[in-house]
């Protein structure tokens, strides 16, 4: 069974996910841009039962109706996004994984909000 670990920049929060992810996708929405500080976010989705926080705690912030974003309270690292549209899943920012190259995004969400100068294959 696939097992992949990750965490925040300072190491206060660590997590492990097992099995295949539900999805790996680009999100171009303005809310994700503001949360991450990046022009686009890439998420890896896992069922809640497929991951566990092994150290520390993911702090949560209700960023908009139906959306809760997770981060490290100590260093501020962006970690997760959860929505009521997919209530059984947590979406981890790909950069929070120790080996992000193991995942490749296959879908785009909110493509209509993509920045015009961002060119992706």
One Martini backbone bead per residue (centre of mass of N, CA, C, O) as a GRO file, in nm:
protein
  121
    1UNK     BB    1   0.097   0.036   0.022
    2UNK     BB    2   0.071   0.355  -0.007
    3UNK     BB    3   0.310   0.588   0.146
    4UNK     BB    4   0.284   0.933   0.266
    5UNK     BB    5   0.461   1.215   0.369
    6UNK     BB    6   0.421   1.518   0.579
    7UNK     BB    7   0.446   1.890   0.617
    8UNK     BB    8   0.573   2.152   0.753
    9UNK     BB    9   0.832   2.373   0.770
   10UNK     BB   10   0.894   2.334   1.098
   11UNK     BB   11   0.755   2.036   1.202
   12UNK     BB   12   0.492   2.051   1.386
   13UNK     BB   13   0.357   1.915   1.131
   14UNK     BB   14   0.237   1.580   1.071
   15UNK     BB   15   0.175   1.336   0.803
   16UNK     BB   16  -0.022   1.050   0.677
   17UNK     BB   17  -0.071   0.867   0.371
   18UNK     BB   18  -0.289   0.617   0.224
   19UNK     BB   19  -0.289   0.523  -0.073
   20UNK     BB   20  -0.477   0.638  -0.314
   21UNK     BB   21  -0.573   0.906  -0.449
   22UNK     BB   22  -0.859   1.064  -0.560
   23UNK     BB   23  -0.684   1.331  -0.639
   24UNK     BB   24  -0.517   1.556  -0.883
   25UNK     BB   25  -0.511   1.924  -0.872
   26UNK     BB   26  -0.592   2.222  -1.008
   27UNK     BB   27  -0.627   2.560  -0.862
   28UNK     BB   28  -0.755   2.896  -0.975
   29UNK     BB   29  -0.860   3.034  -0.739
   30UNK     BB   30  -0.849   3.312  -0.542
   31UNK     BB   31  -0.848   3.176  -0.266
   32UNK     BB   32  -0.596   2.998  -0.316
   33UNK     BB   33  -0.403   3.226  -0.378
   34UNK     BB   34  -0.425   3.366  -0.100
   35UNK     BB   35  -0.345   3.123   0.079
   36UNK     BB   36  -0.059   3.055  -0.081
   37UNK     BB   37   0.075   3.285  -0.282
   38UNK     BB   38  -0.005   3.157  -0.554
   39UNK     BB   39  -0.118   3.124  -0.885
   40UNK     BB   40  -0.142   2.814  -0.799
   41UNK     BB   41  -0.292   2.508  -0.700
   42UNK     BB   42  -0.201   2.185  -0.565
   43UNK     BB   43  -0.391   1.886  -0.510
   44UNK     BB   44  -0.438   1.614  -0.267
   45UNK     BB   45  -0.680   1.365  -0.238
   46UNK     BB   46  -0.826   1.239   0.072
   47UNK     BB   47  -0.959   1.049   0.272
   48UNK     BB   48  -1.000   1.068   0.603
   49UNK     BB   49  -0.920   0.753   0.643
   50UNK     BB   50  -0.618   0.799   0.478
   51UNK     BB   51  -0.539   0.992   0.723
   52UNK     BB   52  -0.286   1.128   0.958
   53UNK     BB   53  -0.195   1.296   1.235
   54UNK     BB   54   0.135   1.263   1.399
   55UNK     BB   55   0.184   1.583   1.446
   56UNK     BB   56   0.013   1.788   1.595
   57UNK     BB   57  -0.188   2.057   1.435
   58UNK     BB   58  -0.445   2.154   1.231
   59UNK     BB   59  -0.535   2.450   1.154
   60UNK     BB   60  -0.847   2.638   1.124
   61UNK     BB   61  -1.024   2.812   0.843
   62UNK     BB   62  -1.304   2.996   0.748
   63UNK     BB   63  -1.295   3.139   0.428
   64UNK     BB   64  -1.579   3.024   0.335
   65UNK     BB   65  -1.855   2.900   0.236
   66UNK     BB   66  -1.769   2.556   0.278
   67UNK     BB   67  -1.464   2.648   0.369
   68UNK     BB   68  -1.162   2.486   0.489
   69UNK     BB   69  -0.847   2.584   0.619
   70UNK     BB   70  -0.511   2.461   0.653
   71UNK     BB   71  -0.255   2.512   0.914
   72UNK     BB   72   0.023   2.631   1.071
   73UNK     BB   73   0.053   2.796   1.369
   74UNK     BB   74   0.369   2.849   1.370
   75UNK     BB   75   0.446   2.903   1.032
   76UNK     BB   76   0.186   2.905   0.812
   77UNK     BB   77   0.150   2.667   0.655
   78UNK     BB   78   0.008   2.531   0.388
   79UNK     BB   79  -0.217   2.232   0.377
   80UNK     BB   80  -0.548   2.269   0.349
   81UNK     BB   81  -0.871   2.165   0.192
   82UNK     BB   82  -1.223   2.196   0.270
   83UNK     BB   83  -1.549   2.076   0.156
   84UNK     BB   84  -1.894   2.031   0.125
   85UNK     BB   85  -1.880   1.894  -0.161
   86UNK     BB   86  -1.636   1.703  -0.009
   87UNK     BB   87  -1.678   1.568   0.302
   88UNK     BB   88  -1.460   1.304   0.285
   89UNK     BB   89  -1.232   1.518   0.214
   90UNK     BB   90  -0.883   1.600   0.181
   91UNK     BB   91  -0.677   1.876   0.068
   92UNK     BB   92  -0.344   1.872  -0.020
   93UNK     BB   93  -0.074   2.033  -0.055
   94UNK     BB   94   0.184   1.929  -0.244
   95UNK     BB   95   0.420   2.083  -0.078
   96UNK     BB   96   0.368   1.907   0.197
   97UNK     BB   97   0.521   1.688   0.071
   98UNK     BB   98   0.813   1.506   0.062
   99UNK     BB   99   0.703   1.370  -0.238
  100UNK     BB  100   0.559   1.540  -0.490
  101UNK     BB  101   0.651   1.372  -0.753
  102UNK     BB  102   0.432   1.135  -0.709
  103UNK     BB  103   0.252   1.360  -0.832
  104UNK     BB  104  -0.011   1.428  -1.089
  105UNK     BB  105  -0.194   1.640  -1.246
  106UNK     BB  106  -0.538   1.606  -1.424
  107UNK     BB  107  -0.688   1.867  -1.319
  108UNK     BB  108  -0.916   2.152  -1.348
  109UNK     BB  109  -1.009   2.434  -1.148
  110UNK     BB  110  -1.120   2.735  -1.224
  111UNK     BB  111  -1.014   2.821  -1.517
  112UNK     BB  112  -1.154   3.109  -1.544
  113UNK     BB  113  -0.926   3.215  -1.310
  114UNK     BB  114  -0.690   3.213  -1.469
  115UNK     BB  115  -0.406   3.346  -1.530
  116UNK     BB  116  -0.303   3.480  -1.833
  117UNK     BB  117   0.027   3.420  -1.778
  118UNK     BB  118  -0.047   3.121  -1.727
  119UNK     BB  119   0.132   2.840  -1.866
  120UNK     BB  120  -0.008   2.522  -1.935
  121UNK     BB  121  -0.011   2.192  -2.055
   0.00000   0.00000   0.00000
